[in-house]
Coordinates of C-alpha atoms in Angstrom, one line a residue:
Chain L
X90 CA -23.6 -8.0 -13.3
X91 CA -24.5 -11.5 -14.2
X92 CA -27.1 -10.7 -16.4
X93 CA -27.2 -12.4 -20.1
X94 CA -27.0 -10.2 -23.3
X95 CA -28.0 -11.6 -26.8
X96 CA -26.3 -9.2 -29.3
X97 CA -26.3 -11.5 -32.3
X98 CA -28.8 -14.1 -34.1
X99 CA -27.5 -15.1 -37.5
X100 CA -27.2 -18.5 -39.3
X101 CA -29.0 -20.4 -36.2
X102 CA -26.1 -19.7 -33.9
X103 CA -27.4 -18.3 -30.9
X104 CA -24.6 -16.3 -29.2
X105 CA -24.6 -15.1 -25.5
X106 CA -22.1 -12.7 -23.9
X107 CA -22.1 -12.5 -20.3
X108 CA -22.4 -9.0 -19.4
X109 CA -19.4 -9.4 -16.7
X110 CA -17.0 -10.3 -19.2
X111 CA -17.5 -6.8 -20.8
X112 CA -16.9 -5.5 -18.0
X113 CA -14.1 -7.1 -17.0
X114 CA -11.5 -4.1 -17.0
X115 CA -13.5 -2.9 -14.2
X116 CA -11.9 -2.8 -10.5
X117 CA -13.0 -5.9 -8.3
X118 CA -13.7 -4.7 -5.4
X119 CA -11.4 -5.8 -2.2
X120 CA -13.8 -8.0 0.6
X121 CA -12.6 -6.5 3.6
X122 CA -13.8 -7.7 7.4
X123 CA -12.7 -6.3 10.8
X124 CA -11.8 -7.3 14.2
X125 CA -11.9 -5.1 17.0
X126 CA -9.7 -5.5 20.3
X127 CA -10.1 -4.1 23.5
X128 CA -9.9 -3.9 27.1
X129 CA -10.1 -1.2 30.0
X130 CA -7.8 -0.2 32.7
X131 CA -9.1 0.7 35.6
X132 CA -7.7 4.4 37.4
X133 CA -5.5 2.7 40.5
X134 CA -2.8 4.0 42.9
X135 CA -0.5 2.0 44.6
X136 CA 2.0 2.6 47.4
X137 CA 4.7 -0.3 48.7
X138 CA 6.0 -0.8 51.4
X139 CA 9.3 1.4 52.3
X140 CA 13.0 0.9 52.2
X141 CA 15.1 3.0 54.6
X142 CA 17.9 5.1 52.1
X143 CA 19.3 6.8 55.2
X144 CA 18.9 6.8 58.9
X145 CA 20.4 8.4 62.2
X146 CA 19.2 7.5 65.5
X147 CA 15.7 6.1 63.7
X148 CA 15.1 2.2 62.2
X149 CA 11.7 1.9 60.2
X150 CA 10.1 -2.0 60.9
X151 CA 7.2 -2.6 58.6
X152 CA 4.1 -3.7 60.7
X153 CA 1.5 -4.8 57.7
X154 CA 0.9 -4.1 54.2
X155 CA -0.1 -0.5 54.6
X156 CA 1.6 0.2 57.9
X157 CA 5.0 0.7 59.5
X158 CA 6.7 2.5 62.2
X159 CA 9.9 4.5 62.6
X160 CA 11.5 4.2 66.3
X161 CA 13.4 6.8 67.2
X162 CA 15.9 5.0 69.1
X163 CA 17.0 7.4 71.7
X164 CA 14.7 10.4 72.0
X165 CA 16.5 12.5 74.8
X166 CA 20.2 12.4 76.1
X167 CA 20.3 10.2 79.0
X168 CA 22.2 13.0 80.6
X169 CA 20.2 16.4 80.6
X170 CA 17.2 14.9 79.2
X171 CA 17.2 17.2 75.8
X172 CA 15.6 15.6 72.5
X173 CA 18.2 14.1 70.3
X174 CA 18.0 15.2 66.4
X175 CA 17.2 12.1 64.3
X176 CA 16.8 11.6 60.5
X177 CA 14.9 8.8 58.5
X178 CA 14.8 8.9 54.9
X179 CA 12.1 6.4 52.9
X180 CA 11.9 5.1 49.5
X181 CA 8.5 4.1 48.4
X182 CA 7.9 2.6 45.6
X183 CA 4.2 3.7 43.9
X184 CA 2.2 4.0 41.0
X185 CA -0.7 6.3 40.1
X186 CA -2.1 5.6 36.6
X187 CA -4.5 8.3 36.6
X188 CA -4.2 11.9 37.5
X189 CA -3.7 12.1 41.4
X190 CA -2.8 13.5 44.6
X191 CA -0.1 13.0 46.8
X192 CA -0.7 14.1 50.4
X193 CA 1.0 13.8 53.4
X194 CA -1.2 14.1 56.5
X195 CA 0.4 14.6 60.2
X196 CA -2.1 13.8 63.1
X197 CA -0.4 15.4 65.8
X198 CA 1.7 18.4 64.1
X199 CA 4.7 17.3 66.2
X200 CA 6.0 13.8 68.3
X201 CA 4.3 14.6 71.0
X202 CA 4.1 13.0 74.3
X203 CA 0.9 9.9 74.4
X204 CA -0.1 10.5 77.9
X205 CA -0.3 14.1 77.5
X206 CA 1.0 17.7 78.0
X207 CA 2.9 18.7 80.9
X208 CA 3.2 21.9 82.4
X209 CA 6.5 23.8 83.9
X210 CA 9.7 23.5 82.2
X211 CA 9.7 20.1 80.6
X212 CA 8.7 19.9 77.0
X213 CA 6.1 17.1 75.8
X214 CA 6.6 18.0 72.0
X215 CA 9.8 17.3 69.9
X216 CA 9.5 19.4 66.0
X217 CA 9.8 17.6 63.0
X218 CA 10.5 18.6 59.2
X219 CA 9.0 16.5 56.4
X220 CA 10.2 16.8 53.0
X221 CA 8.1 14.5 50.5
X222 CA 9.2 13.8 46.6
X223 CA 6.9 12.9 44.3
X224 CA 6.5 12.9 40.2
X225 CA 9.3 15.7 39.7
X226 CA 7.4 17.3 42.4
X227 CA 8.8 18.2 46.0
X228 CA 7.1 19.7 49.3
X229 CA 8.4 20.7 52.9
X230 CA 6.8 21.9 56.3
X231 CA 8.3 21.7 59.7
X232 CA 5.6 20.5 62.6
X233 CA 5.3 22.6 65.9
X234 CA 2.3 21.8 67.2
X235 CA -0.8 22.1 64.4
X236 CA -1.8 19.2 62.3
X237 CA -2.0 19.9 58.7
X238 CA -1.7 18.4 55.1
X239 CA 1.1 18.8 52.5
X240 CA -0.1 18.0 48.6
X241 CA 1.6 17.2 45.1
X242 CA -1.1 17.4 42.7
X243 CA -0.4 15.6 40.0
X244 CA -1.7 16.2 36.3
X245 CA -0.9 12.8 34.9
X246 CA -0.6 9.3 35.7
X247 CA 3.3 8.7 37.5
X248 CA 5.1 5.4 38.7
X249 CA 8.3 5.1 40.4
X250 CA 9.6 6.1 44.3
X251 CA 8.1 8.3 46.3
X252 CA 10.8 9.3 48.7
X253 CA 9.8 10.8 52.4
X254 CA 12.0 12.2 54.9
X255 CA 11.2 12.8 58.5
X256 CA 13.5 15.1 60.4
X257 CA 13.1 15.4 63.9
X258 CA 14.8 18.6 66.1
X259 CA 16.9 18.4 68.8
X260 CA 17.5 20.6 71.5
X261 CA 15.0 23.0 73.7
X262 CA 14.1 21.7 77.0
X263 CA 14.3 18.4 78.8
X264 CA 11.4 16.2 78.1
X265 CA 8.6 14.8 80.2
X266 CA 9.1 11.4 80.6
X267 CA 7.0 9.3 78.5
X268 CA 5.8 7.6 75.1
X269 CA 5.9 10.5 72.6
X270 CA 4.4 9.4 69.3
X271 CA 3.2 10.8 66.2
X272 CA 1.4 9.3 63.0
X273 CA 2.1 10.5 59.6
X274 CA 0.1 8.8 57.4
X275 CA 0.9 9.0 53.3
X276 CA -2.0 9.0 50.4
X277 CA -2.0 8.4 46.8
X278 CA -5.6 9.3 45.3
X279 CA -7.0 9.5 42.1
X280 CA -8.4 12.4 41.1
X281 CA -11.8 12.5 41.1
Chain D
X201 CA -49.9 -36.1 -59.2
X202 CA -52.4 -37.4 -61.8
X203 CA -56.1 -36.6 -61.1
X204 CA -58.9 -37.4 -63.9
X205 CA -61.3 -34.4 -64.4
X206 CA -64.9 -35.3 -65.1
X207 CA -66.6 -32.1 -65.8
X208 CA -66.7 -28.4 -65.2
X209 CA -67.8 -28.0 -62.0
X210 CA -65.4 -30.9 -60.6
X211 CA -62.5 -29.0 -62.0
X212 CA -63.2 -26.2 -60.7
X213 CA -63.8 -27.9 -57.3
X214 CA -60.5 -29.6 -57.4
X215 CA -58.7 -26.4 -58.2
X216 CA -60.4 -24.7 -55.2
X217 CA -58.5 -27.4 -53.1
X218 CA -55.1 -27.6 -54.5
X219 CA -55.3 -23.6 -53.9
X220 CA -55.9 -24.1 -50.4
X221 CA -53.2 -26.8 -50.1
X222 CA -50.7 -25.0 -51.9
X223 CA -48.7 -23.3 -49.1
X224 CA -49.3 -26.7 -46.8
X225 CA -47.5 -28.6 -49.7
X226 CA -44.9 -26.0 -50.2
X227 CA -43.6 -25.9 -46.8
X228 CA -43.3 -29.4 -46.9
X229 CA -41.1 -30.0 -49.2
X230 CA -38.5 -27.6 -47.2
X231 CA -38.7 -29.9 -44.5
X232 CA -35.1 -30.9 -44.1
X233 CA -35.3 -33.2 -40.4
X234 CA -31.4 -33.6 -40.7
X235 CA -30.6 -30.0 -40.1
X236 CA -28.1 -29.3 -37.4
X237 CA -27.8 -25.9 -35.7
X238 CA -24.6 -25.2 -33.2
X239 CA -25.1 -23.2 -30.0
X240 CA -22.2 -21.9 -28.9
X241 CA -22.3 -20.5 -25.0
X242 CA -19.6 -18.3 -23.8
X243 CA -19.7 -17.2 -19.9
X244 CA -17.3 -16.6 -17.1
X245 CA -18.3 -16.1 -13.6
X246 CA -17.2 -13.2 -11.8
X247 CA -14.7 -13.1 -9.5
X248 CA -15.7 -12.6 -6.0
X249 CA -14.5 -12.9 -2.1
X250 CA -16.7 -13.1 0.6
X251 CA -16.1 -13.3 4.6
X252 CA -18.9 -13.9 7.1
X253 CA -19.0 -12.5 10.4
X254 CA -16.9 -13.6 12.9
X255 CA -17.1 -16.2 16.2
X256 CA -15.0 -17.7 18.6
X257 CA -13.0 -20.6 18.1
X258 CA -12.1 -23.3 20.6
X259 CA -8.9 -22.8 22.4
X260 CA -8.5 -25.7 24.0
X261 CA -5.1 -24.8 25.5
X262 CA -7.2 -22.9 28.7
X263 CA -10.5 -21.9 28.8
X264 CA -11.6 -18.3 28.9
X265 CA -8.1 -16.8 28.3
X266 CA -9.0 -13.9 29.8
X267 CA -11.3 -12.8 27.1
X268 CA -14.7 -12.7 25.6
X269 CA -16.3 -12.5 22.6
X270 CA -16.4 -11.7 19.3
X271 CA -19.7 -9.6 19.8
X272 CA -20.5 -9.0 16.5
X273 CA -17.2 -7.7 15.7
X274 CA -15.6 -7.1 18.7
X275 CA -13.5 -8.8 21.2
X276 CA -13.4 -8.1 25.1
X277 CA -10.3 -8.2 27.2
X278 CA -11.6 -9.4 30.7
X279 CA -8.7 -8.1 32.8
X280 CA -6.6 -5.8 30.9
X281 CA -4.3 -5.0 33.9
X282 CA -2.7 -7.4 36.4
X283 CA -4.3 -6.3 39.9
X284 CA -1.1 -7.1 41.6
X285 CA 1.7 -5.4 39.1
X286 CA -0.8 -2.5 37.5
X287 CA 0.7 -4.3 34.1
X288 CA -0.5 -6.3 31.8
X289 CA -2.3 -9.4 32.0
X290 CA -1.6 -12.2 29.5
X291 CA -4.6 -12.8 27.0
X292 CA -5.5 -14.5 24.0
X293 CA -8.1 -15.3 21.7
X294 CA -8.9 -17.0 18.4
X295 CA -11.3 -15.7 16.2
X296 CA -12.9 -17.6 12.9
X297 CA -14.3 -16.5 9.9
X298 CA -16.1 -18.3 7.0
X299 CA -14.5 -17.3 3.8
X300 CA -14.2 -18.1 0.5
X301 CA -12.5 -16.4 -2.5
X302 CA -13.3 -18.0 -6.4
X303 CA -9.7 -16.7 -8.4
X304 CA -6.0 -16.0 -7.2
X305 CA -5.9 -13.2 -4.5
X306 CA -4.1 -11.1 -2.6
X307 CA -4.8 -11.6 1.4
X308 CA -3.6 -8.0 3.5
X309 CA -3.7 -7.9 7.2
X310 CA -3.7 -4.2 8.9
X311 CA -3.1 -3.1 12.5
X312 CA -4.8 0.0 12.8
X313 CA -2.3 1.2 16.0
X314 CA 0.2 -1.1 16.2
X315 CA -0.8 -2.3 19.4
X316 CA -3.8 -2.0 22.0
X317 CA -3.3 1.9 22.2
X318 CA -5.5 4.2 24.5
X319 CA -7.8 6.6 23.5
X320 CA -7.8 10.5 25.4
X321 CA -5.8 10.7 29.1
X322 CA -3.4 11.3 31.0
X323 CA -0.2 9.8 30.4
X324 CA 3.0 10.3 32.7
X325 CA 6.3 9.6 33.8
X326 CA 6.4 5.9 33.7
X327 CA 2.9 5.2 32.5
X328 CA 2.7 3.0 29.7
X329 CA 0.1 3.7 27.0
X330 CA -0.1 0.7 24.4
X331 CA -0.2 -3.1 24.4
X332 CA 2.2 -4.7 22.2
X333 CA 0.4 -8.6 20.8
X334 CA 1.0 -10.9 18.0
X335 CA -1.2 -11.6 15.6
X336 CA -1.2 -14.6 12.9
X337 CA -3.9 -15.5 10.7
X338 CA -4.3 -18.6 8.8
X339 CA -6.0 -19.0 5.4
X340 CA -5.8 -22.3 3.3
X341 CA -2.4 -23.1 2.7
X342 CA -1.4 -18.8 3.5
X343 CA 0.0 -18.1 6.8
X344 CA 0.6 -14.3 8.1
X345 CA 1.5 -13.1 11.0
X346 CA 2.9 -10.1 12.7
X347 CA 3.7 -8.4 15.9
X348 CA 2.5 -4.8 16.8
X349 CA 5.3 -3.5 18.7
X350 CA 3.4 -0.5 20.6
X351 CA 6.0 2.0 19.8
X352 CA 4.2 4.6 17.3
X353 CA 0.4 4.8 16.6
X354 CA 1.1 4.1 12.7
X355 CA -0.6 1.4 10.8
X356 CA 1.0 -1.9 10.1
X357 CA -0.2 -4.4 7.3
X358 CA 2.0 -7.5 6.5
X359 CA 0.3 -8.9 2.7
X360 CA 0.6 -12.8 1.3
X361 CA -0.7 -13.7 -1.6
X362 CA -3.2 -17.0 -2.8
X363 CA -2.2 -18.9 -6.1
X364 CA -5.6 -20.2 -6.1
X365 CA -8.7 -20.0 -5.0
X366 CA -10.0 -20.8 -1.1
X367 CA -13.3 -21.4 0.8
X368 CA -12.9 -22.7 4.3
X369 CA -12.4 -21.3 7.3
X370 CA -10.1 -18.4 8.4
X371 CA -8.6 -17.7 11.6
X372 CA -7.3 -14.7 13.3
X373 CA -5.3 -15.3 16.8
X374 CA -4.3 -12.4 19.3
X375 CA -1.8 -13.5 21.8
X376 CA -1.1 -10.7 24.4
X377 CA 2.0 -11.1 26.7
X378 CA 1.8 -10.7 30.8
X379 CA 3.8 -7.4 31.7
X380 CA 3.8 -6.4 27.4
X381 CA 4.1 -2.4 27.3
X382 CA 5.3 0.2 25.0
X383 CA 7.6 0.8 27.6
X384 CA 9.2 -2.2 28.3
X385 CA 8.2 -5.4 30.5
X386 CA 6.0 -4.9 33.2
X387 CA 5.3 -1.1 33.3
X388 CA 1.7 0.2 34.5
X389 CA -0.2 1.1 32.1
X390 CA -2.2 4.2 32.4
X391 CA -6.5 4.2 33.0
X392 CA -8.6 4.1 29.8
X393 CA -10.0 2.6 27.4
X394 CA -7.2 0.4 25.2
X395 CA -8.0 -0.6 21.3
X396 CA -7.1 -1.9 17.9
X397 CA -8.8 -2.5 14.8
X398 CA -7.9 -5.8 12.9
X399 CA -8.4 -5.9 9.0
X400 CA -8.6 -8.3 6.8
X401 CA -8.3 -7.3 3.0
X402 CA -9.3 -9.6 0.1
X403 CA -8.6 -8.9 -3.4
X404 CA -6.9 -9.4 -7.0
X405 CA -3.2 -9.8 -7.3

């Protein structure tokens, strides 16, 4: 492009075009340079702690970060000894940003009585229903006696409340005296 | 020229000699040492931009910003996402080229997404997929700047124009908000890889 042409010699006059300006119709070319950007976000679940929407004869406390307990705040009538019905509804907020589960794990597959079953014609079990909703998603089991899991699988990412609601029945026979205690525990996982 | 001839044999001698000094004597007569000749040169140069690779440049408003780089062309967000809101964390970085353009140009700045936008995954009810920044460049005397909003994976270019010509050094900021989204303040966004593609354009009017 910047080469010299001599197209003329004539009269002593020595007379140089530069080959560019010949050219100079021709497209300059545009100087272009690029930046690129980027970061990663790592796949992460996250679960709050609760806030009661709705309660009868149950309070939820919170007891750490990942940890809280509903008491049920009177388990038989004082009178014959029969389990009371109570109801406890919880709003979680959570956020999965990955495909994920949602699982709701009982330990006990009922509030059943700590220092163990009794024979004869007092109960040492009270029945509970759990309904969970989750990303558009709902489940529901009732508890008498076997453990087991319930699960939302969830195809995409999700973030907003997590509602769980624990249901326990009244009724049947008088309980055993005692602690009666169950632990349902509630897990957000990435898919692996 | 007056030479006296003797005899036969001189003449002939002295003949001999003018006949060898003829052309010598010839050419000096057309000796003219007042002669001028003109040279006239006509050249242009060509017009040409030219942009070196990039490197950092001192931010002396915090250190790190929570990014690294340029690598070659590419800069590295440390911590893309806030570990306590699953948002975005706040990030900045100011990136300089050496640059020089010889004639009047036109300077174009393109956003190839519109925002840091992810590649392949899952997305969700909630999830937020792109990262809104700002971007402004400066260039001699030319300032451009622009924000990509997130909202649609199109390509944005803002354009300003150079009356004359520049060599110096050109700067390209990124400034990336905590909590920015394509959903709104402080949604999570989802897992993956999050990019954009600055370009800077030089060329005629």
């Amino acid at each position: 492009m910047n080469a010299f042409t001599i197209i003329g010699w004539a009269c002593g006059l020595v007379t140089l075009l530069v080959s560019t300006g010949i050219q100079a119709q021709e497209a300059i070319p545009n100087t272009v340079s690029q930046l690129r950007v980027g970061g990663s976000a790592p796949g992460v679940c996250r679960i709050a702690s609760p806030t009661t929407l709705s309660s009868d004869n149950a309070v939820f406390d919170t007891r750490s970060v990942n940890s809280g307990q509903v008491t049920i705040t009177q388990l038989a009538n004082p009178v014959n000894g029969i389990a009371r019905a109570s109801q406890i509804s919880l709003s979680f907020a959570a956020v999965c940003n990955v495909a994920h589960s949602m699982t709701i794990r009982s330990l006990s597959g009922g509030v059943t009585r700590a220092e163990g079953p009794v024979a004869g014609a007092f109960s040492d079990r009270i029945d509970y229903d759990v309904e969970a909703r989750w990303a558009g998603a709902s489940v529901s089991r009732r508890y008498t006696g076997a453990s087991g899991v319930l699960v939302i699988p969830v195809a995409d990412g999700a973030a907003g409340t997590l509602e769980l609601s624990l249901q326990t029945i009244g009724g049947g026979s008088p309980l055993a005296s005692g602690r009666y205690f169950e632990e349902v525990i509630v897990e957000l996982a990435a898919a692996s | 020229l007056y030479l006296e001839v003797k005899d036969l044999k001189q003449l002939v001698t002295i003949l001999a000699l003018l006949a060898l000094a003829a052309p010598h004597i010839v050419t000096a007569q057309n000796v003219q040492p007042e002669t001028v000749r003109a040279m006239g040169v006509d050249a242009s140069a060509p017009q040409w931009c030219a942009v070196t690779s990039a490197g950092r440049q001192p931010d002396a408003a915090a250190a790190g910003r929570n990014t690294i780089g340029p690598i070659g062309a590419d800069v590295r967000i440390v911590d893309l996402v806030d570990p306590t809101t699953l948002s975005t964390r706040a990030a900045r970085t100011i990136v300089g080229f050496e640059a020089a353009c010889n004639y009047p140009h036109r300077l174009t700045v393109r956003s190839q997404n519109n925002g840091l936008r992810r590649g392949a995954g899952a997305t969700g009810q909630g999830i937020a997929l792109a990262v809104p920044y700002t971007a402004s460049l400066n260039w001699g005397e030319l300032g451009i700047s622009f924000f990509a909003d997130a909202q649609s994976p199109i390509e944005l270019a803002r354009v300003g124009t150079s009356a004359g010509a520049v060599a110096g050094p050109l700067t390209v900021q990124v400034d990336i908000q905590a909590g920015a989204t394509n959903l709104g303040p402080n949604s999570p966004l989802g897992a993956g890889e999050y990019s954009d593609v600055i370009s800077i354009e030089m060329g005629p009017l």
